XYZ file of C-alpha atoms in Angstrom:
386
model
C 117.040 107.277 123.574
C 113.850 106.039 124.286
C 110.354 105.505 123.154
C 107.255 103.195 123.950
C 107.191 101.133 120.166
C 110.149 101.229 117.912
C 109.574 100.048 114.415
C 111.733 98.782 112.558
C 110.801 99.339 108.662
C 109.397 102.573 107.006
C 107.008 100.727 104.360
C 103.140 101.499 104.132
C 103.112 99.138 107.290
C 105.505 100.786 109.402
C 104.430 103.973 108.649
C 100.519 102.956 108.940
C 101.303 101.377 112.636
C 103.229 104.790 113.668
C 100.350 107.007 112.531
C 97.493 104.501 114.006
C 99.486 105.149 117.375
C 99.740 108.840 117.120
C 96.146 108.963 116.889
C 95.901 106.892 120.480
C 99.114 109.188 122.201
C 101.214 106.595 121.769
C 105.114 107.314 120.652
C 106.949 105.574 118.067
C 110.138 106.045 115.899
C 110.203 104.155 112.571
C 113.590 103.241 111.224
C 114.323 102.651 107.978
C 117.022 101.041 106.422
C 116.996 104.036 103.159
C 116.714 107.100 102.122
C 113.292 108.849 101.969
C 113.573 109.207 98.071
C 113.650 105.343 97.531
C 111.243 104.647 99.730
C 108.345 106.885 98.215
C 109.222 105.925 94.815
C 109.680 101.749 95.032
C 107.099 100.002 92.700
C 104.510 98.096 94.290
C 101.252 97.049 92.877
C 98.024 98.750 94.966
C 94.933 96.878 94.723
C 92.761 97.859 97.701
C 90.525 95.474 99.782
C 87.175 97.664 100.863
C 88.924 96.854 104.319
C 91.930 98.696 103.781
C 90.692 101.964 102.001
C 88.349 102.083 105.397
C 91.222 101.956 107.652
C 93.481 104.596 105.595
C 90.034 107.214 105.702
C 88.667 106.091 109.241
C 92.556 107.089 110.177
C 92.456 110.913 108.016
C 94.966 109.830 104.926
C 92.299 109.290 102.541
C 91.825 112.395 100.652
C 93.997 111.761 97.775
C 92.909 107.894 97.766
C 89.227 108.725 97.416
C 90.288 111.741 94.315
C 92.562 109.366 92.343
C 91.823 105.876 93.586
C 89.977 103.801 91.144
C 87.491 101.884 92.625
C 85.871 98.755 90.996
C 82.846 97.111 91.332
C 84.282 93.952 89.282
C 86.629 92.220 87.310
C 87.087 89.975 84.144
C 88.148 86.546 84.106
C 89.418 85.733 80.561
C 89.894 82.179 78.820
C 89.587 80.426 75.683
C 89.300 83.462 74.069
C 86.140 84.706 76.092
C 85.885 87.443 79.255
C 83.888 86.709 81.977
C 82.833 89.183 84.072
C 82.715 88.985 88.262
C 80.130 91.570 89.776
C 82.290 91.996 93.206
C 80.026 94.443 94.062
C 76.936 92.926 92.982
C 77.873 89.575 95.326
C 78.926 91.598 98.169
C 78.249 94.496 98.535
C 81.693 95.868 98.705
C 84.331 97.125 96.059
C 88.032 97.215 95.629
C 90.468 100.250 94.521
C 93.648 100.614 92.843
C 95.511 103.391 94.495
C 99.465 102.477 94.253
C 101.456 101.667 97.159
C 104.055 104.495 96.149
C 101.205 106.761 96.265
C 100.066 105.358 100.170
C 103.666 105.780 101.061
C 104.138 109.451 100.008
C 100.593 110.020 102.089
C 101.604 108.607 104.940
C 105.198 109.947 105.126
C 103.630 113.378 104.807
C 101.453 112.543 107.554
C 103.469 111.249 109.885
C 106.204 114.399 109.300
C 103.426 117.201 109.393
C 102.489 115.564 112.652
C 105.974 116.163 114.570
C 106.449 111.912 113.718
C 109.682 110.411 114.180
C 111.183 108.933 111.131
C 114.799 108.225 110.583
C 115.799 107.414 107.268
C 118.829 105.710 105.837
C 119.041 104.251 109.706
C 119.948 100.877 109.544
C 118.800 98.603 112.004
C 121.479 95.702 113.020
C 120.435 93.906 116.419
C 117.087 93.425 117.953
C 116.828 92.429 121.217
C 113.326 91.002 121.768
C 113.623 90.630 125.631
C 114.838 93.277 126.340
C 113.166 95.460 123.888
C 116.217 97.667 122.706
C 116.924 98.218 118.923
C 120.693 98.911 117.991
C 120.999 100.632 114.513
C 123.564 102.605 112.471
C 122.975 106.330 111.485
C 125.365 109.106 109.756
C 127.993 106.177 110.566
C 127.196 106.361 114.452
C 125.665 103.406 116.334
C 122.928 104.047 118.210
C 120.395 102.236 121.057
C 116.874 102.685 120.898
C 115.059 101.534 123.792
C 111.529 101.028 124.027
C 108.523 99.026 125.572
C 107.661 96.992 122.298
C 109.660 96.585 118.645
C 107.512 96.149 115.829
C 109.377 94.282 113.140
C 107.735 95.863 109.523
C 110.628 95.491 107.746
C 109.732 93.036 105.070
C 110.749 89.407 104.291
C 114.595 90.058 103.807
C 114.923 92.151 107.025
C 116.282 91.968 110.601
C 113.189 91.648 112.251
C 112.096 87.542 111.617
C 115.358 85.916 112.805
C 115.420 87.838 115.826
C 112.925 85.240 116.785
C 114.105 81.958 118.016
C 112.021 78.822 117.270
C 110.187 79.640 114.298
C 108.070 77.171 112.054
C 108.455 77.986 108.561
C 106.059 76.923 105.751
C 107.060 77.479 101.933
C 105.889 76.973 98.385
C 107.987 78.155 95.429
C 106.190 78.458 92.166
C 107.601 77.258 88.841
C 107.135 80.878 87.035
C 107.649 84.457 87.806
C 105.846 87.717 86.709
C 107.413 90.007 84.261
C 105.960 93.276 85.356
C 105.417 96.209 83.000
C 104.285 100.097 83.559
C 103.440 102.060 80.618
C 102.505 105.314 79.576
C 99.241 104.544 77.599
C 95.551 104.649 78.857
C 94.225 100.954 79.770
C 92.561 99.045 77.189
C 90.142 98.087 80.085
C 87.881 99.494 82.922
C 88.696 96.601 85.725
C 90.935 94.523 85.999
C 91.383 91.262 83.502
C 92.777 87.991 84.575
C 93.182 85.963 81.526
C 94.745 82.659 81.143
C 96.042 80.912 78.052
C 98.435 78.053 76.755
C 101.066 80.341 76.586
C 100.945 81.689 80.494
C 99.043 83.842 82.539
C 98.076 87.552 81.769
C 97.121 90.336 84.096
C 96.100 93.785 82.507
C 95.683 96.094 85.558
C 95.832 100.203 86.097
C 97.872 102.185 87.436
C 95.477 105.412 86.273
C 93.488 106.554 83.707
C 96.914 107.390 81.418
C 98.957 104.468 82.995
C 98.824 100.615 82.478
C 100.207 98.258 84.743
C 100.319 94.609 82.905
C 101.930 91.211 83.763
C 103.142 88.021 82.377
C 104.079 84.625 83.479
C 107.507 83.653 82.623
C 110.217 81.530 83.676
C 111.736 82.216 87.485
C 114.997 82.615 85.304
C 114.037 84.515 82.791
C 116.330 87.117 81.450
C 114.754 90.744 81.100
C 117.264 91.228 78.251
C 115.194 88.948 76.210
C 111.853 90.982 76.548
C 112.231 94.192 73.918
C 109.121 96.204 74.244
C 107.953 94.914 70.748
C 107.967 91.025 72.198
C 106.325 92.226 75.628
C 103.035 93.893 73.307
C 103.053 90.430 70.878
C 102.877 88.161 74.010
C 100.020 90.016 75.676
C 97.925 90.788 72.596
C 98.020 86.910 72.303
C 97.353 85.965 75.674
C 94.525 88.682 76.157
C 93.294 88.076 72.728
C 89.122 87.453 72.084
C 87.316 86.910 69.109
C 84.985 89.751 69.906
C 87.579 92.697 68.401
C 88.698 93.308 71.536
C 92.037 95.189 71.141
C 95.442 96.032 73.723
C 96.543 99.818 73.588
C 100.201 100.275 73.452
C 102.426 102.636 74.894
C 106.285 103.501 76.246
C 107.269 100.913 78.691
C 108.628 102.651 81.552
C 109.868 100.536 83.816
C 109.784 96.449 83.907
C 110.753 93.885 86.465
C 110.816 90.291 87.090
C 109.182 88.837 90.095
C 109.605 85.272 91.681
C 106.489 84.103 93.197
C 106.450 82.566 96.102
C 104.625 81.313 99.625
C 105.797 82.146 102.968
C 104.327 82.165 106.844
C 106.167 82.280 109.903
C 104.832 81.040 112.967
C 104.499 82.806 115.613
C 104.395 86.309 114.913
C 105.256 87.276 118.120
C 108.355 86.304 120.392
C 108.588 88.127 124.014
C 108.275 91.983 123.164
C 109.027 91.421 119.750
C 105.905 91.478 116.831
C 106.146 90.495 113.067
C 104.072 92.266 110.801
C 103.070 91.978 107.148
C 106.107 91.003 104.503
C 108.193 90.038 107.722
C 105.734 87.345 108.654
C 104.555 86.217 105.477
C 104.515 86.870 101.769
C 101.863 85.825 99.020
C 101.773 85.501 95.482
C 100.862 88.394 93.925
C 97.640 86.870 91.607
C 95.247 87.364 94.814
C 96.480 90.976 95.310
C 96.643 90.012 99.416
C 100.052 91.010 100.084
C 99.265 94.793 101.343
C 96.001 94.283 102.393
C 97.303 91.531 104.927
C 100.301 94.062 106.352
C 96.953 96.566 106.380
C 95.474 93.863 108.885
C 98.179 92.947 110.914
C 99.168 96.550 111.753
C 95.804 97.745 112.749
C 95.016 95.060 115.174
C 98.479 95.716 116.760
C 97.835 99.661 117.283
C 94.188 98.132 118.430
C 96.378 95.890 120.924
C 99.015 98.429 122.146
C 96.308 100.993 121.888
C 94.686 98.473 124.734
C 97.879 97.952 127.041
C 98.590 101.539 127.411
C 95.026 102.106 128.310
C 93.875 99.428 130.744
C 97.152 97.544 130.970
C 95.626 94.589 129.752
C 97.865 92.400 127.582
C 95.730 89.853 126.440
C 95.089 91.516 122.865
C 99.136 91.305 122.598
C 98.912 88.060 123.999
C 96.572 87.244 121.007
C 98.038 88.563 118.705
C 99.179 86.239 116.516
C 96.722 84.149 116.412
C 93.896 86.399 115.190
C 96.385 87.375 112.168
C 96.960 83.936 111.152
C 93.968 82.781 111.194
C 93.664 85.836 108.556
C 96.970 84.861 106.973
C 96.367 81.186 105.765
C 92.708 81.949 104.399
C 94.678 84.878 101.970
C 97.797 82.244 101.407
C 94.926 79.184 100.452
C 92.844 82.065 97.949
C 96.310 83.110 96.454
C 97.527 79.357 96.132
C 94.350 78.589 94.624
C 93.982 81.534 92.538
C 97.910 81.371 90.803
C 97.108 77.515 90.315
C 93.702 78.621 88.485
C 95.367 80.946 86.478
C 98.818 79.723 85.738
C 100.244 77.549 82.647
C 102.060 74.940 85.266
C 105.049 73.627 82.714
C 104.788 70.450 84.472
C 101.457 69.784 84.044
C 99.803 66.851 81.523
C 96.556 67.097 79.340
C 94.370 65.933 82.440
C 95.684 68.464 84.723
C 95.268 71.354 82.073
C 91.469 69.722 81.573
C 90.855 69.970 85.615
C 91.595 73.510 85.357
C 89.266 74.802 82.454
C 86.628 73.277 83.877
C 87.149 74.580 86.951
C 87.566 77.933 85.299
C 84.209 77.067 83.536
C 82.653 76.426 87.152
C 83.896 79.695 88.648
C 81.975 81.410 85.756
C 79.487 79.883 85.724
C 77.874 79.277 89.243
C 76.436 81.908 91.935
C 77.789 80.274 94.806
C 82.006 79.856 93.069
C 81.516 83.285 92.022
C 80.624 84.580 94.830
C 82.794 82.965 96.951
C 85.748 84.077 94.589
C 84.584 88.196 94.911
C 84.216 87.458 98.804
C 87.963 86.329 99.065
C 89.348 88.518 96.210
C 87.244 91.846 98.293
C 88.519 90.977 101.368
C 86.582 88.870 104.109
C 85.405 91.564 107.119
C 87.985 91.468 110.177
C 87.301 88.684 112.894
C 85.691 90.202 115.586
């Protein structure tokens, strides 16, 4: 078997790249490691740089993003009892959306199967050869070769794709806390989103849609879900979301929870011989700056931009470039989403002067033009480097 890019990993990144090619009359096969069922229905948050929504319409799977995506023009910062509002829109010019990753997933799996696509589910990929471009993976119990001009490796942080790559330079931060993760069947108690931080630990009420809540709380990294009833989940984040202004947190059947380490990662390069790392494979964020997505979003559309390029001119250099346009993209989301869970977060190590550097540092953020508006210009999205 053969075909010109093989990806390996059927995630919104995967599946984008596939479709992005399609559109230029280049082949692909995407292989993914489950079954079609689990893939469409894994819980991911879905907040939507202005960048990202324009490459899922400019590319025809927009429809149901622009009926039930919620766009926002801002968002609340919350502390010492008081919201602060951000006017993203108002600073520049551009807006954000929550539209789950689930729901991008489904879209693009339709897409990419209405359009004669090749996807292989439940095919698990077990050797990648990045010289020789040839992808060995197990289907229905049969090992198979897939040979191709190019592997794109979309397969996440725990997948095959990263050490297939000799050499690399790893860079790491762990976090001392976790986010306990809840979605609920009640209306938010909020229009946009609200980041609020208190004594007790960071708060994040988000949406899933106008009858769903997604919320969030900092815990331990070892906490035990066991220990988090529904009634102790709605007492910790009426207190940590609590204002004096009568300001109250709608409740509702918790329908799923999770716990989430939080966590740093890049790997350098993203790019070994004929072998590419995209998104989650190359690099992870924490989730407070809502980058993780948007940055797979980024990587996968200049690499259909850069095949697109080598199949028409036979120029390389855009492959040969590669990785370093997406870092260069990479470390300015990992600095915004190191600075914004450090903002945010209780650290449990810190003293009285440390916990003093951060409110007024929240106070500044608030409270000047210029730090708010280079906060909505990160948490938007910055425009892609020319």
């Amino acid at each position: 078997m053969r075909t010109q890019v093989a990806i390996v990993g059927g995630g919104p990144a995967g599946l984008l790249l596939s479709h992005l090619l399609h559109r230029q009359g280049i082949a692909s096969v995407v292989l993914e490691s489950r079954d079609r069922r689990y893939v469409e229905h894994r819980q991911r948050a879905g907040m939507l740089e202005q960048g990202t929504t324009d490459v899922l319409r400019g590319s025809g799977v927009g429809e149901r993003l622009d009926r039930e995506g919620l766009v926002h023009h801002g968002l609340e910062l919350r502390f010492g009892g008081t919201g602060h509002r951000i006017p993203l829109t108002g600073l520049t010019g551009r807006t954000v959306t929550v539209y789950a990753q689930t729901e991008i997933v489904k879209d693009l799996v339709a897409r990419r199967l209405a359009d004669g696509g090749d996807v292989r589910f439940e095919a698990r990929v077990v050797e990648i050869d990045p010289a020789a471009a040839g992808v060995t993976y197990v289907q229905d119990g049969r090992t198979r070769t897939l040979e191709c001009d190019y592997v794109a490796g979309c397969d996440g942080f725990h997948g095959v794709s990263r050490p297939a790559v000799p050499g690399l330079r790893t860079f790491v931060r762990d976090y001392p806390f976790a986010w306990l993760g809840v979605l609920a069947d009640v209306p938010p108690s909020t229009d946009e989103l609200i980041y609020a931080n208190h004594d007790r630990g960071f708060a994040l009420h988000s949406l899933r849609s106008s009858k769903v809540s997604r919320l969030y709380l900092q815990v331990a990294p070892d906490e035990d879900l066991a220990a988090w009833p529904d009634a102790r989940i709605w007492s910790e984040l009426a207190a940590r979301f609590a204002t004096g202004d009568g300001w109250e947190l709608r409740e509702g059947p918790i329908t799923d929870r999770a716990i989430t380490p939080m966590r740093s990662f890049v790997a350098e390069p993203m790019r070994h011989d004929r072998l590419f790392l995209a998104g989650d494979a190359a690099h992870i964020v924490p989730p407070t700056g809502a980058k993780g997505l948007n940055l797979a979003v980024s990587d996968v559309t200049m690499l259909a931009a850069a095949f697109t390029e080598r199949y028409a001119s036979g120029s390389e250099a855009p492959l040969d470039g590669y990785s370093a346009s997406c870092l260069r993209r990479v470390w300015r989301a990992e600095h915004f989403s190191y600075w914004m869970t450090t903002l945010l977060h209780a650290d449990p190590a810190a003293d009285d002067f440390a916990r003093r550097l951060q409110r007024s540092h929240l106070e500044y953020v608030v409270s000047s033009e210029a730090a708010a508006t280079s906060f909505a210009e990160n948490y938007v999205g910055l425009p892609a480097a020319p």
